[in-house]
PDB file of C-alpha atoms in Angstrom:
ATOM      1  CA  UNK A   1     -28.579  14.875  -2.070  1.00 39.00           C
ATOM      2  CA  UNK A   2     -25.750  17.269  -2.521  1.00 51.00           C
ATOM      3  CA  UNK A   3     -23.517  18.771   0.157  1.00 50.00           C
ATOM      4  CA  UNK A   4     -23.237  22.295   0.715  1.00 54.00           C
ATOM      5  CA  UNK A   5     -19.959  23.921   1.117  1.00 52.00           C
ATOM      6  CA  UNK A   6     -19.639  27.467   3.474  1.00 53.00           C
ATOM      7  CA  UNK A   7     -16.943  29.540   2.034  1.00 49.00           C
ATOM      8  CA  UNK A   8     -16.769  32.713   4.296  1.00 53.00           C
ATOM      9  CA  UNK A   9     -19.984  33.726   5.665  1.00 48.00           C
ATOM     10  CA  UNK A  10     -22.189  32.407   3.147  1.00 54.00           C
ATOM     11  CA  UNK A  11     -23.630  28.826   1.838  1.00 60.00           C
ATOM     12  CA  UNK A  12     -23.544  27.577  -1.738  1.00 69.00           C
ATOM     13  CA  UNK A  13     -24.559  24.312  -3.307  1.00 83.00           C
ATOM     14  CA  UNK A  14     -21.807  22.120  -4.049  1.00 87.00           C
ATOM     15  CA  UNK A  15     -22.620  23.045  -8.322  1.00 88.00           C
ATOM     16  CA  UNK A  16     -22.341  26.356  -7.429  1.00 88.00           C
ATOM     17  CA  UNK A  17     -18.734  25.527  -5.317  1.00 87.00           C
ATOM     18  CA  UNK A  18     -17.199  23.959  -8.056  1.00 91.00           C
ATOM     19  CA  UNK A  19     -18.363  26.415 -10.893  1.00 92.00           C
ATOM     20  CA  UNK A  20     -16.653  28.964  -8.793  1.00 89.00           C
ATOM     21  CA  UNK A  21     -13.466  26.808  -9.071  1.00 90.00           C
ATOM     22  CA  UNK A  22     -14.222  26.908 -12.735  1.00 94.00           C
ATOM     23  CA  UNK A  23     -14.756  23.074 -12.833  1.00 95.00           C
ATOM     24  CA  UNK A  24     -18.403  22.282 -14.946  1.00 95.00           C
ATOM     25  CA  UNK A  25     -20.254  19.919 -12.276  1.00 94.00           C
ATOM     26  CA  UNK A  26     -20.891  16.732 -14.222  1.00 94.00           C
ATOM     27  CA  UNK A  27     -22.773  14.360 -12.233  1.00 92.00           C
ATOM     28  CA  UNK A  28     -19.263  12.216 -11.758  1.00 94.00           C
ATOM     29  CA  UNK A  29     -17.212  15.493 -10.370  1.00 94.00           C
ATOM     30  CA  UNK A  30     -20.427  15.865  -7.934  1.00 94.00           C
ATOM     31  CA  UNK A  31     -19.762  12.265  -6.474  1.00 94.00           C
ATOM     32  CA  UNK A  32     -16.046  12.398  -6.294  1.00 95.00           C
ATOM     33  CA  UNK A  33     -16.226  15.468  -4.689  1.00 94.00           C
ATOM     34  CA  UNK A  34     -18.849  14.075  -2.079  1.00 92.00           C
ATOM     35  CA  UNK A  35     -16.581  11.326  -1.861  1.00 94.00           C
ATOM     36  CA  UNK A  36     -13.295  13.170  -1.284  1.00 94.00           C
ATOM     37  CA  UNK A  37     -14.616  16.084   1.180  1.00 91.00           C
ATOM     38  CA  UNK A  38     -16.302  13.195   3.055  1.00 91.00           C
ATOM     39  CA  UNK A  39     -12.990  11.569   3.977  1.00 92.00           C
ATOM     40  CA  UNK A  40     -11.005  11.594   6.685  1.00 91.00           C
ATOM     41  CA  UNK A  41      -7.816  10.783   4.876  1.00 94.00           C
ATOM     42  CA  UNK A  42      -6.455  11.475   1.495  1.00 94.00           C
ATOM     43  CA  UNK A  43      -7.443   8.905  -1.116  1.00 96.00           C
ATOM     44  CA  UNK A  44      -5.775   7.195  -3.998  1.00 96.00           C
ATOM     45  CA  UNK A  45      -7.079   6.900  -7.280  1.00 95.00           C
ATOM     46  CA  UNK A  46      -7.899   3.081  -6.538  1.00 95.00           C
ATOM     47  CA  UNK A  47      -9.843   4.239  -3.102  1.00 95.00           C
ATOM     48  CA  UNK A  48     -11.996   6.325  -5.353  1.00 96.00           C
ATOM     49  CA  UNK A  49     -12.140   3.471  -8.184  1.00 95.00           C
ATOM     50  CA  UNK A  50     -13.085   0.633  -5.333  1.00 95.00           C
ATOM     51  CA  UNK A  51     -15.986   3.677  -3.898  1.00 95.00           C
ATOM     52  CA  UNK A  52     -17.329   3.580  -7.772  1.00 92.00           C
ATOM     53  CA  UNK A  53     -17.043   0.000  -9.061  1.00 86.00           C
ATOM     54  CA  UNK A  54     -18.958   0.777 -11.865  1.00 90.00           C
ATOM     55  CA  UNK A  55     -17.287   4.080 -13.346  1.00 92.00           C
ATOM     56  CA  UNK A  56     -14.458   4.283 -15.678  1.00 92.00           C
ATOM     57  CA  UNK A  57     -10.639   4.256 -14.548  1.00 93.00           C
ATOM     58  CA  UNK A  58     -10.018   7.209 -17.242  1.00 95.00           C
ATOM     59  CA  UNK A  59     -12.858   9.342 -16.423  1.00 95.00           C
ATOM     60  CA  UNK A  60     -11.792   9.027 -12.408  1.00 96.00           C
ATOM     61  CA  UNK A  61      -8.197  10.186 -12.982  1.00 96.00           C
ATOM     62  CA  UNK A  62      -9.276  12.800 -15.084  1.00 96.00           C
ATOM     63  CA  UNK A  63     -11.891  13.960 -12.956  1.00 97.00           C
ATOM     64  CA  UNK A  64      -8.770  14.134 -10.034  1.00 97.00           C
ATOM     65  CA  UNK A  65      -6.647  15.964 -12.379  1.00 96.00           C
ATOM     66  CA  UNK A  66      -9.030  18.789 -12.867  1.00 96.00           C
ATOM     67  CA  UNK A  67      -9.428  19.139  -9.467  1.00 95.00           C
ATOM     68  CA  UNK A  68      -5.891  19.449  -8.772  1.00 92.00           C
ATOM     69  CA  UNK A  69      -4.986  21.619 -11.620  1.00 92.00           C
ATOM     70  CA  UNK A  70      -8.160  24.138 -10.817  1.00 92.00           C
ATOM     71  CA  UNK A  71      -7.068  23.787  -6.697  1.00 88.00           C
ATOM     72  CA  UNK A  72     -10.113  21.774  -6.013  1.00 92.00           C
ATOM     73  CA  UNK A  73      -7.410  18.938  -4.103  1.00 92.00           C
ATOM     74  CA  UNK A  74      -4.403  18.990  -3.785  1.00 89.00           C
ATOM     75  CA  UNK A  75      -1.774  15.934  -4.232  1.00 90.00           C
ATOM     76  CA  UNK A  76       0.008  14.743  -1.476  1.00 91.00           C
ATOM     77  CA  UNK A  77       3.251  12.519  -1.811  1.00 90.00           C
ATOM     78  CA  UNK A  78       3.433  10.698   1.540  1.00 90.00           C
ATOM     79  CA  UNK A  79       6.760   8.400  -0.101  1.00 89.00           C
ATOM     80  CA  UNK A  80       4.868   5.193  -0.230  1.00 91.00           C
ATOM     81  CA  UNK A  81       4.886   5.496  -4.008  1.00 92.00           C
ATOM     82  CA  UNK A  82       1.456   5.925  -4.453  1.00 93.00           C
ATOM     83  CA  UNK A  83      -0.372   9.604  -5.014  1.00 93.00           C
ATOM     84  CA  UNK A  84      -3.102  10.654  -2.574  1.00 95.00           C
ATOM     85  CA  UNK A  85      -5.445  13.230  -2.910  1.00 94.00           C
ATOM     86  CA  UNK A  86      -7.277  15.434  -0.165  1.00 92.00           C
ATOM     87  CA  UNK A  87      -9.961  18.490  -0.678  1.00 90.00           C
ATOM     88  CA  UNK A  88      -8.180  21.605  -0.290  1.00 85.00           C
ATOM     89  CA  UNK A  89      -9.398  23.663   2.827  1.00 75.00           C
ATOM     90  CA  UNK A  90     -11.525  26.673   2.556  1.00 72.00           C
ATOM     91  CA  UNK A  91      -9.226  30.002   0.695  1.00 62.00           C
ATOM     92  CA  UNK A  92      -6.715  27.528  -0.141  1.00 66.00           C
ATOM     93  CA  UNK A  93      -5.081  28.191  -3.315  1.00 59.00           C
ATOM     94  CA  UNK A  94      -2.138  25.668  -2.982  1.00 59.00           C
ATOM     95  CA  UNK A  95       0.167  28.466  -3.366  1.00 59.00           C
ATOM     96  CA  UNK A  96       3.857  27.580  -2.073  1.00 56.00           C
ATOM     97  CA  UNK A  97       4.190  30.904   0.180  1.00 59.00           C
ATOM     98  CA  UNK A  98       1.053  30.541   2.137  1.00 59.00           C
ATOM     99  CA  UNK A  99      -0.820  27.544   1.798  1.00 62.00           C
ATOM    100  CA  UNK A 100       1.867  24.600   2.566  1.00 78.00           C
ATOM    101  CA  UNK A 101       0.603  22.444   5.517  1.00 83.00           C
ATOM    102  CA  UNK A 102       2.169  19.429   7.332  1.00 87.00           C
ATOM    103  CA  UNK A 103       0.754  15.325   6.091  1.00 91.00           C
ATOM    104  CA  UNK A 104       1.144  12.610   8.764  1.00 94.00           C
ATOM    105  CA  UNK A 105       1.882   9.118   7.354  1.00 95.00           C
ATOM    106  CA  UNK A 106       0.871   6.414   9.337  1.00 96.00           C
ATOM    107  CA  UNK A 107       3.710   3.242   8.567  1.00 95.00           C
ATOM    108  CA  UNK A 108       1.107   0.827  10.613  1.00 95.00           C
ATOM    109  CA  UNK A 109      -1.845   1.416   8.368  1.00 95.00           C
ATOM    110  CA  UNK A 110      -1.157   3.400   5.681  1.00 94.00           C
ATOM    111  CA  UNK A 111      -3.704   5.977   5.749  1.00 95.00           C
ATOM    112  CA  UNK A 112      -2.545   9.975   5.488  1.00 94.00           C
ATOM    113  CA  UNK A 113      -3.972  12.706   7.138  1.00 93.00           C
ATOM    114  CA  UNK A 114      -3.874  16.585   6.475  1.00 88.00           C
ATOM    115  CA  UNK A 115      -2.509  18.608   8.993  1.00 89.00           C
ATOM    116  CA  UNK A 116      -3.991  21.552   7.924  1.00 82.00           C
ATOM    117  CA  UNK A 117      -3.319  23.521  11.356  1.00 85.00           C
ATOM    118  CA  UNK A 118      -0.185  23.305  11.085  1.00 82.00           C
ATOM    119  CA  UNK A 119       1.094  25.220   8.745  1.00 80.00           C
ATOM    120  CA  UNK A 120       5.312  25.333   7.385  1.00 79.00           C
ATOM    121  CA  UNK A 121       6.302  28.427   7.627  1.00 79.00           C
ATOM    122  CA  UNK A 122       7.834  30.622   4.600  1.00 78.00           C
ATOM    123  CA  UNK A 123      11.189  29.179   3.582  1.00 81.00           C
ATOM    124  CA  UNK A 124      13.507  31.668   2.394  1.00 86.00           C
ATOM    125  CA  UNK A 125      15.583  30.161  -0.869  1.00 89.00           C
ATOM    126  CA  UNK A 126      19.138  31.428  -1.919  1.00 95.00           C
ATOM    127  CA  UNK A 127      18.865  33.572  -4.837  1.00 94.00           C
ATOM    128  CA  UNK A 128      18.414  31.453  -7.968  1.00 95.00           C
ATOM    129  CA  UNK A 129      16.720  28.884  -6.725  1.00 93.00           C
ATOM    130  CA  UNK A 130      13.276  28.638  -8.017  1.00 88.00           C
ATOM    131  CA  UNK A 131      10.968  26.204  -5.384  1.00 83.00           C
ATOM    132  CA  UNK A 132       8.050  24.699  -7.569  1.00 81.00           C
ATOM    133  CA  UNK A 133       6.314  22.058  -5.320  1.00 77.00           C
ATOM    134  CA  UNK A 134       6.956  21.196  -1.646  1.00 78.00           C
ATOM    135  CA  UNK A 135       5.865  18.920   0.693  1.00 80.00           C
ATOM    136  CA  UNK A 136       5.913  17.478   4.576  1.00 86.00           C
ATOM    137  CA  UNK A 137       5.255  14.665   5.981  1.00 91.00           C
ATOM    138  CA  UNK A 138       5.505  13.330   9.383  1.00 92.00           C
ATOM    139  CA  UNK A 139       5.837   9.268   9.263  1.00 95.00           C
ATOM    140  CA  UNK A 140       4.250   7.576  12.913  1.00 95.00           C
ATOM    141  CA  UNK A 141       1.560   5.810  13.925  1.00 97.00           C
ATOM    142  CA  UNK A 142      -1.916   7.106  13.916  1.00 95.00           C
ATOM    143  CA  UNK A 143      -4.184   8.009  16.691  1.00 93.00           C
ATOM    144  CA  UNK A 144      -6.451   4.901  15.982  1.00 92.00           C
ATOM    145  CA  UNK A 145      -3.239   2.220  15.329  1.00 94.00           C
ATOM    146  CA  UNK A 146      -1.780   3.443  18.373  1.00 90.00           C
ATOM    147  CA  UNK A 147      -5.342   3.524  20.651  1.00 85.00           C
ATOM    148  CA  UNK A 148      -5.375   7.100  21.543  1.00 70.00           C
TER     149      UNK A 148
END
């Protein structure tokens, strides 16, 4: 059963969704994109591996490169060392002037969440500097660690 995604005003199957990003749909891309939109928190490589016990290592973090380098995910250094990858939101294009949004890091359980309502606003360099990545993250404890 596949997914469907609603960009705009208009529904399209999750082959079609990922053709647009100009990724081909191989039946593995299908499942870790099922896997990754269907997640409350971003994932690590091993999540995805320990989700697919029986698919290659290789072919995982390949599949999660493509979707970061054609803005499928995006990769989210939280600074416990290990990358984490979340499904970009709809018209996200992980440009650095409009698409930056806050991560929350929870130090009890380790899980990270995208704030993608809150976004950082435009950050104004001094002239030479040339920003390439950025990232925010808020370090607490999570709604369920802390009960609420």
């Amino acid at each position: 059963m596949r997914i469907i995604i609603k960009p705009g005003n208009y529904m399209i199957s999750l082959d079609k969704f990922l053709e647009s990003k100009g990724v081909r749909p191989t039946a593995m891309r299908l499942l870790v994109f099922q896997h990754l939109a269907r997640s409350k928190v971003a994932s690590t490589l091993a999540d995805i591996e320990n989700a697919f016990e029986k698919a290659d290592r290789t072919t995982l973090f390949r599949t999660l490169k493509t979707f970061k380098q054609k803005r499928v995910v995006h990769q989210i250094d939280d600074g416990s060392g290990i990358t984490k990858y979340a499904v970009c939101e709809e018209g996200c294009n992980c440009e650095l002037e409009r698409d930056l949004h806050l991560h929350f890091y929870c130090t009890n359980c380790g899980d990270t969440v995208c704030l993608t309502e809150q976004k950082i606003p435009h950050i104004n360099l001094p002239n030479g500097f040339i920003a390439e990545d950025a990232n925010l993250v808020l370090k607490g404890i999570c709604d369920r660690c802390s009960g609420g």
